[in-house]
Amino acid sequence: MNDRYKYLRLSAQSDLAGATRPGQFYQLKCPVTDTQQPFLLRPMSVYGVGPEPGTIEFLYNVTGVGTLAMSSLGVGDFMEIVGPLGNTFVLEPQFKRILVLARGVGLATMAPLLQYAAGAGIEITAIMSAREPKDLMRDEFLRGVPAQVHCVYDSDGTSSVEAVEALVRRLLDENPHDVVYTCGSHRLLMLLQRVLQDYPQTRGEVAMEQRMACGMGVCLSCVRMFDIEGDKQFLRVCREGPVFSIRDVVGEVEFG
């Protein structure tokens, strides 16, 4: 895909495209090689589905033993997967405009949402963040979807918290947005939680990233704290999530 991210396309006999919704993820069993012996399945957000019913796509960054082994797969190789798992982004028919804010491989998680929104006639504003221009997957993220796009980078300082906050506030002031969605950055999540305090009519949703073992809510390895209308409670990212209300996240908890 580029110097940082790998592309994985799988085909199955089942109708994965029809069963999978934006925000959901799969557990992937990484191959065992002579030098890598990954044990646990790896949770991975869906980048795309179709056009064939059994086709599903993933984007990932090689960061450890499992993803390194995964990058050794070739055309025609076999992989076991479990899913779709988790809940989905809320995208209601009456929405007129949405704002998507994402960074790095988090952009892949948001890509199916853009396809659904465009198909429903919803206008899209997108803020895309990356270390530098060569790391940004603008075309891969949009995949032909019309959107008002703003790109920000670490290399020129435009991705700083102060700069992005000013941009988000300006966009929300210029046009009402029904929902703001994000994924891939704790810093951006906390920024949006702060900003949305001043925009009570705008909903906020985050697809949270978290290490997990089973992916089905049994092992409790992915629990995080949330504040639901004053009631602090631990929820499983794999089961009650991975999509949560931005306003419910307890900010002092590290989760990815």
C-alpha positions as MATLAB code, in Angstrom:
seq = 'MNDRYKYLRLSAQSDLAGATRPGQFYQLKCPVTDTQQPFLLRPMSVYGVGPEPGTIEFLYNVTGVGTLAMSSLGVGDFMEIVGPLGNTFVLEPQFKRILVLARGVGLATMAPLLQYAAGAGIEITAIMSAREPKDLMRDEFLRGVPAQVHCVYDSDGTSSVEAVEALVRRLLDENPHDVVYTCGSHRLLMLLQRVLQDYPQTRGEVAMEQRMACGMGVCLSCVRMFDIEGDKQFLRVCREGPVFSIRDVVGEVEFG';
ca = [
       0.000    0.000    0.000;
       2.839    2.358    0.969;
       6.073    2.255    3.000;
       4.171    1.926    6.314;
       1.010   -0.058    5.616;
       0.246   -3.472    4.148;
      -2.891   -4.528    2.272;
      -4.639   -7.874    2.814;
      -7.537   -9.132    0.683;
      -9.333  -12.357    1.587;
     -12.033  -14.355   -0.174;
     -14.404  -16.823    1.471;
     -17.492  -18.873    0.648;
     -19.585  -16.924    3.191;
     -21.221  -13.565    2.454;
     -18.751  -11.459    4.453;
     -19.689   -8.294    2.577;
     -23.354   -8.635    3.486;
     -22.660   -9.460    7.139;
     -20.089   -6.757    7.921;
     -20.885   -3.174    8.936;
     -18.660   -0.091    9.445;
     -16.753   -0.210   12.720;
     -16.753   -3.990   13.134;
     -13.593   -6.082   13.275;
     -12.331   -9.626   12.741;
      -9.921  -11.821   14.664;
      -7.196  -13.056   12.313;
      -5.063  -16.135   12.927;
      -1.559  -15.175   11.869;
       0.505  -17.782   10.030;
       3.352  -19.563   11.803;
       6.719  -19.259   10.078;
      10.233  -20.520   10.816;
      11.053  -17.277   12.624;
       7.617  -16.100   13.889;
       5.284  -18.200   16.035;
       2.374  -15.893   16.994;
      -0.070  -17.460   19.438;
      -3.125  -15.209   19.901;
      -5.422  -14.104   17.104;
      -5.005  -10.467   16.074;
      -8.002   -8.073   16.074;
      -8.195   -6.047   12.882;
     -10.702   -3.456   11.712;
     -12.312   -3.904    8.316;
     -11.006   -1.651    5.556;
     -13.432   -2.714    2.843;
     -15.819   -5.385    1.580;
     -16.916   -6.606   -1.840;
     -17.701   -6.213   -4.589;
     -17.900  -10.021   -4.429;
     -19.988  -11.280   -1.470;
     -17.105  -13.210    0.057;
     -14.423  -10.538   -0.255;
     -13.045   -8.554    2.680;
     -10.056   -6.208    2.961;
      -7.707   -5.093    5.748;
      -4.932   -2.521    6.092;
      -2.334   -2.970    8.801;
       1.006   -1.708   10.053;
       3.747   -4.261   10.729;
       4.469   -3.703   14.419;
       5.189   -7.109   15.942;
       5.499  -10.855   15.521;
       1.908  -11.426   14.390;
       1.707   -8.728   11.732;
       5.229   -9.577   10.540;
       4.134  -13.176   10.009;
       0.977  -11.936    8.311;
       3.042   -9.919    5.848;
       4.602  -13.193    4.631;
       1.283  -14.377    3.164;
       1.212  -14.723   -0.598;
      -1.498  -14.942   -3.242;
      -3.513  -18.136   -2.760;
      -2.488  -18.720    0.857;
      -5.079  -19.705    3.469;
      -5.968  -17.780    6.643;
      -8.489  -18.474    9.406;
     -10.627  -15.539   10.575;
     -13.439  -15.052   13.099;
     -16.102  -12.383   12.676;
     -17.621   -9.984   12.129;
     -17.320   -8.950   15.779;
     -18.372   -5.931   17.808;
     -20.887   -3.166   17.268;
     -21.058   -0.561   14.527;
     -21.001    3.157   13.905;
     -24.435    4.775   14.089;
     -25.408    6.305   10.757;
     -29.032    7.429   10.731;
     -31.048    8.257    7.582;
     -31.799   11.806    8.716;
     -28.116   12.783    8.983;
     -27.117   15.587    6.623;
     -23.386   16.028    7.283;
     -20.704   14.147    9.235;
     -17.120   14.924   10.248;
     -14.489   12.176   10.235;
     -11.194   12.738   12.057;
      -8.590    9.978   11.903;
      -4.877    9.346   11.957;
      -2.587    6.645   10.582;
      -4.054    3.191   10.083;
      -7.147    4.445   11.934;
      -8.150    5.817    8.551;
      -8.745    2.247    7.383;
     -11.318    1.729   10.135;
     -13.248    4.769    8.936;
     -13.145    3.949    5.212;
     -16.291    1.741    5.146;
     -18.198    4.449    7.013;
     -17.499    6.894    4.196;
     -18.868    4.448    1.626;
     -22.114    4.014    3.582;
     -22.479    7.755    4.195;
     -21.920    8.615    0.549;
     -24.425    5.978   -0.506;
     -26.992    7.578    1.801;
     -26.397   11.031    0.327;
     -24.739   12.389    3.489;
     -22.152   15.144    3.052;
     -18.699   14.312    4.424;
     -15.991   16.451    5.982;
     -12.710   14.621    6.627;
      -9.614   15.590    8.592;
      -6.743   13.220    7.822;
      -3.609   13.187    9.974;
      -0.212   11.603    9.321;
       3.465   12.015   10.138;
       4.213   13.411    6.696;
       2.537   13.542    3.262;
       4.044   10.263    2.028;
       2.375    8.409    4.916;
      -1.103    9.759    4.177;
      -3.492    7.369    2.429;
      -5.850    9.982    1.008;
      -6.952    8.121   -2.131;
      -7.031    4.768   -0.339;
      -9.187    6.299    2.394;
     -11.677    8.114    0.166;
     -11.900    5.435   -2.570;
     -13.729    7.855   -4.854;
     -16.092    9.242   -2.198;
     -16.707   13.013   -2.545;
     -15.664   14.856    0.600;
     -14.319   18.144    1.889;
     -10.823   17.028    2.901;
      -8.306   18.687    5.216;
      -4.872   17.053    5.557;
      -2.622   17.769    8.548;
       0.939   16.593    9.221;
       3.465   16.293   12.025;
       6.209   17.429    9.635;
       4.810   20.957    9.249;
       3.101   21.302   12.622;
      -0.450   21.374   11.262;
      -1.317   18.196   13.195;
      -0.618   19.764   16.600;
      -3.439   19.603   19.134;
      -3.879   23.372   19.022;
      -4.014   23.526   15.217;
      -6.431   20.603   14.842;
      -8.700   21.903   17.591;
      -8.917   25.281   15.872;
      -9.712   23.533   12.573;
     -12.425   21.334   14.102;
     -14.069   24.304   15.807;
     -14.020   26.322   12.600;
     -15.616   23.480   10.618;
     -18.326   22.933   13.240;
     -19.032   26.669   13.343;
     -19.241   26.977    9.558;
     -21.662   24.072    9.096;
     -23.678   21.960   11.534;
     -22.489   18.340   11.655;
     -24.722   15.587   13.002;
     -21.845   13.395   14.184;
     -18.078   13.492   14.589;
     -16.325   10.118   14.221;
     -12.736    9.268   15.102;
     -10.289    6.389   15.422;
      -6.591    5.765   15.796;
      -5.395    8.419   18.229;
      -5.930    8.925   21.964;
      -4.819   12.537   21.527;
      -7.499   13.224   18.899;
     -10.125   11.482   21.007;
      -9.406   13.677   24.022;
      -9.377   16.749   21.769;
     -12.842   15.920   20.438;
     -14.187   15.156   23.893;
     -13.146   18.653   24.973;
     -14.471   20.361   21.826;
     -17.843   18.603   21.852;
     -18.612   20.043   25.273;
     -19.287   23.270   23.377;
     -21.408   21.564   20.678;
     -24.085   19.612   22.584;
     -26.160   18.973   19.453;
     -23.307   17.125   17.722;
     -22.942   13.438   18.528;
     -19.455   11.928   18.856;
     -18.383    8.319   18.253;
     -14.987    6.638   18.543;
     -13.839    3.233   17.326;
     -11.434    2.197   20.069;
      -8.312    0.153   19.507;
      -7.249   -2.310   22.197;
      -5.205   -5.457   22.624;
      -7.490   -8.435   23.172;
      -7.317  -12.213   23.335;
     -10.659  -13.861   22.539;
     -12.464  -10.947   20.861;
     -15.825  -12.249   22.089;
     -16.111  -10.858   25.619;
     -15.044  -13.950   27.556;
     -11.434  -13.267   28.602;
     -12.034   -9.676   29.855;
      -8.576   -8.598   28.694;
      -9.876   -5.538   26.837;
     -12.035   -3.857   29.498;
     -11.830   -0.055   29.787;
     -13.537    2.466   32.021;
     -16.457    4.596   30.821;
     -18.668    7.143   32.503;
     -22.280    6.513   31.443;
     -24.359    9.422   32.744;
     -22.354    9.578   35.967;
     -22.085    5.805   36.411;
     -18.453    4.700   36.019;
     -18.293    1.179   34.668;
     -15.903   -1.156   32.913;
     -16.972   -2.283   29.457;
     -15.414   -4.731   27.023;
     -14.050   -3.085   23.893;
     -14.649   -6.261   21.897;
     -18.232   -6.821   23.011;
     -19.867   -3.530   24.050;
     -17.623   -1.788   21.495;
     -15.422   -1.163   19.675;
     -17.601    1.897   18.933;
     -18.434    4.096   21.924;
     -19.751    7.578   22.557;
     -16.842   10.010   22.733;
     -18.479   11.688   25.708;
     -18.473    8.440   27.727;
     -14.725    7.749   27.564;
     -12.827    8.297   30.824;
      -9.865   10.312   29.645;
      -7.218    9.392   32.190;
      -7.334    5.716   31.187;
      -4.775    4.655   28.592;
      -6.380    2.392   26.012;
      -4.182    2.343   22.918;
];
